PDB file of C-alpha atoms in Angstrom:
ATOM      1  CA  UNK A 245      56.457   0.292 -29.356  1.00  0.00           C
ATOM      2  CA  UNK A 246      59.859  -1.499 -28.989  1.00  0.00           C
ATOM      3  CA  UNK A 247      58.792  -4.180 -26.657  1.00  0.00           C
ATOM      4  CA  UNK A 248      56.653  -6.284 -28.507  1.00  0.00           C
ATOM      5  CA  UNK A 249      56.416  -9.774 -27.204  1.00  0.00           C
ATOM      6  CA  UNK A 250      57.175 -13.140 -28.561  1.00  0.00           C
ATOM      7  CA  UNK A 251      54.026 -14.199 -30.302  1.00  0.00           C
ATOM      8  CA  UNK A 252      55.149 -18.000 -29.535  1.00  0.00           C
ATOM      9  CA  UNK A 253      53.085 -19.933 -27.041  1.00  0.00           C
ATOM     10  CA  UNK A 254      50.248 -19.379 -25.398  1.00  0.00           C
ATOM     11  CA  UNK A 255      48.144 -17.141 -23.338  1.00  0.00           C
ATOM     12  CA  UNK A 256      45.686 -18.846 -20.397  1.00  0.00           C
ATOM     13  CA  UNK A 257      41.986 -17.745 -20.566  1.00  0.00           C
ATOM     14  CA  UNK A 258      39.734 -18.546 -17.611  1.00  0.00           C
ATOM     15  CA  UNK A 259      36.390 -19.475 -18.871  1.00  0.00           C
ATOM     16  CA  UNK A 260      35.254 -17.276 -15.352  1.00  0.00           C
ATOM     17  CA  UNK A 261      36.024 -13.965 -18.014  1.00  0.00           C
ATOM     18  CA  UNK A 262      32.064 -14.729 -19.154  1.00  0.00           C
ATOM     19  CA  UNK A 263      31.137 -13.498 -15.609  1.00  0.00           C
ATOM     20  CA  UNK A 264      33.069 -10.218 -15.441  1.00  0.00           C
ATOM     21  CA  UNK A 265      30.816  -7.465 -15.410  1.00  0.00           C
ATOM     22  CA  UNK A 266      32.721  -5.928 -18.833  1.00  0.00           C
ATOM     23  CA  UNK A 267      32.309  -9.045 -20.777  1.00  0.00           C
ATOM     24  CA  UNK A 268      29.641  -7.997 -23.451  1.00  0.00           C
ATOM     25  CA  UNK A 269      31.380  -4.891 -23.849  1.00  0.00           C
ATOM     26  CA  UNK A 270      33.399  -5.842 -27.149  1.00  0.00           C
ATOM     27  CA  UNK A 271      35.862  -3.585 -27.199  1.00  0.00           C
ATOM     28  CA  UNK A 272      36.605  -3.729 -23.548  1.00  0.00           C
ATOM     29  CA  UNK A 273      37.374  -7.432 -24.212  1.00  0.00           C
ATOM     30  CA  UNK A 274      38.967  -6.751 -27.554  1.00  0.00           C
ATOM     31  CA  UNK A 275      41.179  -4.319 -25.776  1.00  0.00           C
ATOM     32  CA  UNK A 276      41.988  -6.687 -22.861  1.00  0.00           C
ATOM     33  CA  UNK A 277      42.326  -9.877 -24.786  1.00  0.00           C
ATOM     34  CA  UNK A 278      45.196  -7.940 -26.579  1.00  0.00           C
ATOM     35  CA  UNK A 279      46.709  -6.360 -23.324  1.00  0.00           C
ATOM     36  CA  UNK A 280      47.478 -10.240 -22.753  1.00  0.00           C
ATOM     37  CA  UNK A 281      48.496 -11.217 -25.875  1.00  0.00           C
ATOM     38  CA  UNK A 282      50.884  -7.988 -25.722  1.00  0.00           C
ATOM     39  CA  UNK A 283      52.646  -8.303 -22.238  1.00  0.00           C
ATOM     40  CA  UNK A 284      55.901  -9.247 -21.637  1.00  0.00           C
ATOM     41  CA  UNK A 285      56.147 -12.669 -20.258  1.00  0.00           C
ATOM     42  CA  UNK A 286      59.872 -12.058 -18.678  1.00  0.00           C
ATOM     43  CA  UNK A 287      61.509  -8.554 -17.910  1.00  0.00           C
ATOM     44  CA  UNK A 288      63.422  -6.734 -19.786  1.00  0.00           C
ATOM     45  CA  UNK A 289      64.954  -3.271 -20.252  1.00  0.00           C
ATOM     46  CA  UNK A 290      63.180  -1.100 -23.669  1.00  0.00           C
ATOM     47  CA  UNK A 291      65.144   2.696 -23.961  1.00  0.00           C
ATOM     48  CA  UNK A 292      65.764   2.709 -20.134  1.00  0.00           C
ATOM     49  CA  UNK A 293      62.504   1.084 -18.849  1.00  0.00           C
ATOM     50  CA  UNK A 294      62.627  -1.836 -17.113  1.00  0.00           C
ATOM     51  CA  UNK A 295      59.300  -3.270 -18.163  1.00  0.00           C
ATOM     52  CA  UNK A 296      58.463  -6.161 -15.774  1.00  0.00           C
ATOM     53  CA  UNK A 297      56.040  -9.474 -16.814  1.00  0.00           C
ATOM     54  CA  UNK A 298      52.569  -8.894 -17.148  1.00  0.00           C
ATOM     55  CA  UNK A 299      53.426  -4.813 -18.402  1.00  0.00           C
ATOM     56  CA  UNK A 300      54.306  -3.433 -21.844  1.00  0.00           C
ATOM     57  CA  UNK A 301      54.515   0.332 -23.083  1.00  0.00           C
ATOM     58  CA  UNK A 302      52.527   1.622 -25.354  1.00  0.00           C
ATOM     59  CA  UNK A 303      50.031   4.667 -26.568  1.00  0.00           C
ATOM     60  CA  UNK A 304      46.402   4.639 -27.482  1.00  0.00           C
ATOM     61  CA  UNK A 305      47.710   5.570 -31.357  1.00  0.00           C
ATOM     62  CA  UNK A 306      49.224   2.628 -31.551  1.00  0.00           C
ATOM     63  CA  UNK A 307      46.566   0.319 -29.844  1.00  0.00           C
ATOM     64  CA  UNK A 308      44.072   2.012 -32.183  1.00  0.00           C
ATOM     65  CA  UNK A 309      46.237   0.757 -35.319  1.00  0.00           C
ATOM     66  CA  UNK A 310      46.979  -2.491 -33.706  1.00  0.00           C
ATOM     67  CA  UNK A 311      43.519  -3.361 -33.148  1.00  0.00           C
ATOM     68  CA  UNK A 312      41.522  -1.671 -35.241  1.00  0.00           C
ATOM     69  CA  UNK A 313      39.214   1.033 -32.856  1.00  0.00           C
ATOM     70  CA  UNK A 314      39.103   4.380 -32.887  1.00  0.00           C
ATOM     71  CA  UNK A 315      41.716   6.234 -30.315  1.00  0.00           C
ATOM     72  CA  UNK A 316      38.873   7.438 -28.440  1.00  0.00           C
ATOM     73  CA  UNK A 317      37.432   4.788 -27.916  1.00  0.00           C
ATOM     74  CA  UNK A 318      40.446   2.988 -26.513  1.00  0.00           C
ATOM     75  CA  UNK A 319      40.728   5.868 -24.017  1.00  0.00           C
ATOM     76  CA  UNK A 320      37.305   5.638 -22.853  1.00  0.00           C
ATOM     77  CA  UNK A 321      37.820   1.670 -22.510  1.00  0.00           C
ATOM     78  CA  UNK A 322      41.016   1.545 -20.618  1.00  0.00           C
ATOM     79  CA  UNK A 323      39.967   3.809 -18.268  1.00  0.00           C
ATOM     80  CA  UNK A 324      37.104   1.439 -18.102  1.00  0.00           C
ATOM     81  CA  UNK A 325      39.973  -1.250 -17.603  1.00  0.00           C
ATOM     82  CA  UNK A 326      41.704   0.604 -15.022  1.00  0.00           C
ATOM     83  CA  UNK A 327      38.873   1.464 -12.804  1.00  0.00           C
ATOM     84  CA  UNK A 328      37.903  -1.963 -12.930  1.00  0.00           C
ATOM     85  CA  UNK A 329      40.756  -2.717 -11.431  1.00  0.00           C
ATOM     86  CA  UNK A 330      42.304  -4.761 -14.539  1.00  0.00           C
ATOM     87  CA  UNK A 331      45.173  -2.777 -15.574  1.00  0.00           C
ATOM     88  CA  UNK A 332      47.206  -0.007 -14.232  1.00  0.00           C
ATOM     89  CA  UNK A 333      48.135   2.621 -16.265  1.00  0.00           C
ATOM     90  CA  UNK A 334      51.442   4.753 -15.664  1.00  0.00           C
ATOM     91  CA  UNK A 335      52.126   7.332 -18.229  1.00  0.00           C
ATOM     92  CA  UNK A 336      55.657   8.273 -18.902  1.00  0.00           C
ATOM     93  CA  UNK A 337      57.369  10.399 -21.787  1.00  0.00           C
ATOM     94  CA  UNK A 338      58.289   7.198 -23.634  1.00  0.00           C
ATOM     95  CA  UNK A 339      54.651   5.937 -23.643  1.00  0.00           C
ATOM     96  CA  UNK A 340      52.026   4.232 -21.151  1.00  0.00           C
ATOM     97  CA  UNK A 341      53.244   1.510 -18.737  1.00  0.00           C
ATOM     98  CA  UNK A 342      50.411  -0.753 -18.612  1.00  0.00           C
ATOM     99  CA  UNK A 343      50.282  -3.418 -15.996  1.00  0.00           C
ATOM    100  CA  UNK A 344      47.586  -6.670 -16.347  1.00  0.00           C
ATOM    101  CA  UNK A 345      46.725  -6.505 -12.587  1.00  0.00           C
ATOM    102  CA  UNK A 346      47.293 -10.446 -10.842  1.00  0.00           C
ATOM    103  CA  UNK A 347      48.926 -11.025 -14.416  1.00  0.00           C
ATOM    104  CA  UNK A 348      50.481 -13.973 -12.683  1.00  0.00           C
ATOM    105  CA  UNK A 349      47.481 -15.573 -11.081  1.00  0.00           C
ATOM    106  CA  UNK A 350      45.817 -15.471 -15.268  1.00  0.00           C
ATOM    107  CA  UNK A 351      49.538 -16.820 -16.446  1.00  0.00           C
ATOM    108  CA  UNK A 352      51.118 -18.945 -14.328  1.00  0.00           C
ATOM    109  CA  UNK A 353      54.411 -20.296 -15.707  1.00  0.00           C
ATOM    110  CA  UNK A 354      53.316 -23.830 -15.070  1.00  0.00           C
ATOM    111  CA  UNK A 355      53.554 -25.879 -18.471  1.00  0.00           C
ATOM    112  CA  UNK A 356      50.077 -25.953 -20.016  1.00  0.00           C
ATOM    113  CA  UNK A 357      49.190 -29.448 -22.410  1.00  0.00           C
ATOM    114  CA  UNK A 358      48.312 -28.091 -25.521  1.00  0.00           C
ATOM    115  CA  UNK A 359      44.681 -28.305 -26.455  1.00  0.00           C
ATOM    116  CA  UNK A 360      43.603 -31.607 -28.447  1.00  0.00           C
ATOM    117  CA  UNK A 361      41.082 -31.740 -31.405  1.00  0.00           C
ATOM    118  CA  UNK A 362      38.947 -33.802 -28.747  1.00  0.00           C
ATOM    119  CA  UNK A 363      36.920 -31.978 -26.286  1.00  0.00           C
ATOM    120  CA  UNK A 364      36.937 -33.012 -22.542  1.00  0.00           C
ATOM    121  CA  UNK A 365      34.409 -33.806 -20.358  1.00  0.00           C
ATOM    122  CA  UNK A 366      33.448 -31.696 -17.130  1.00  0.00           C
TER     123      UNK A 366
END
């Protein structure tokens, strides 16, 4: 819908994602990883919405084009999302609010080095 974010920059991933109970679900994670990518990162007003960080408005039509799974199955995996506690879903006549849930603990605004061709030691 109308609020697509910037795609400059980057999102944070916690390698701790491997331990959520969803994670060899593919399409859950498919479907999350681009619930991320697609969030606002500031707020900002789309057709009389204020649509805060960490949400964006959209339909299942459209995340089924966007990412390439049937609309049913992006029903049955965001409900999956939201009673997991993930997202929050709000459906309005201009599309679905969707809310990353603790968006701000998984992107913090702190400045992030960007990643080197060397790896680094743990």
């Amino acid at each position: 819908m109308g609020n697509k974010s910037n795609n400059n920059g980057w999102i944070k991933l916690y390698r701790k994602l491997t331990e959520w109970e969803w994670y060899t679900d593919s399409y859950a994670v498919h479907l999350f990883l681009h619930l991320l990518f697609s969030a606002n990162i500031d707020e900002r007003k789309w057709r009389g919405i204020t649509v805060k960080r960490g949400q964006l408005v959209t339909g299942r039509r459209i995340l089924s084009k966007e990412i390439g799974v049937p609309e049913i199955t992006i029903r049955r995996k965001m409900k999956l999302l939201e009673e997991a506690g993930v997202i929050d879903v709000k459906t309005t006549n201009k599309g679905s609010i969707i809310t990353i849930c603790k968006y701000n603990s998984y992107q913090s605004s702190e400045p992030t080095s960007e990643p080197t061709s060397e790896p680094t030691e743990t």
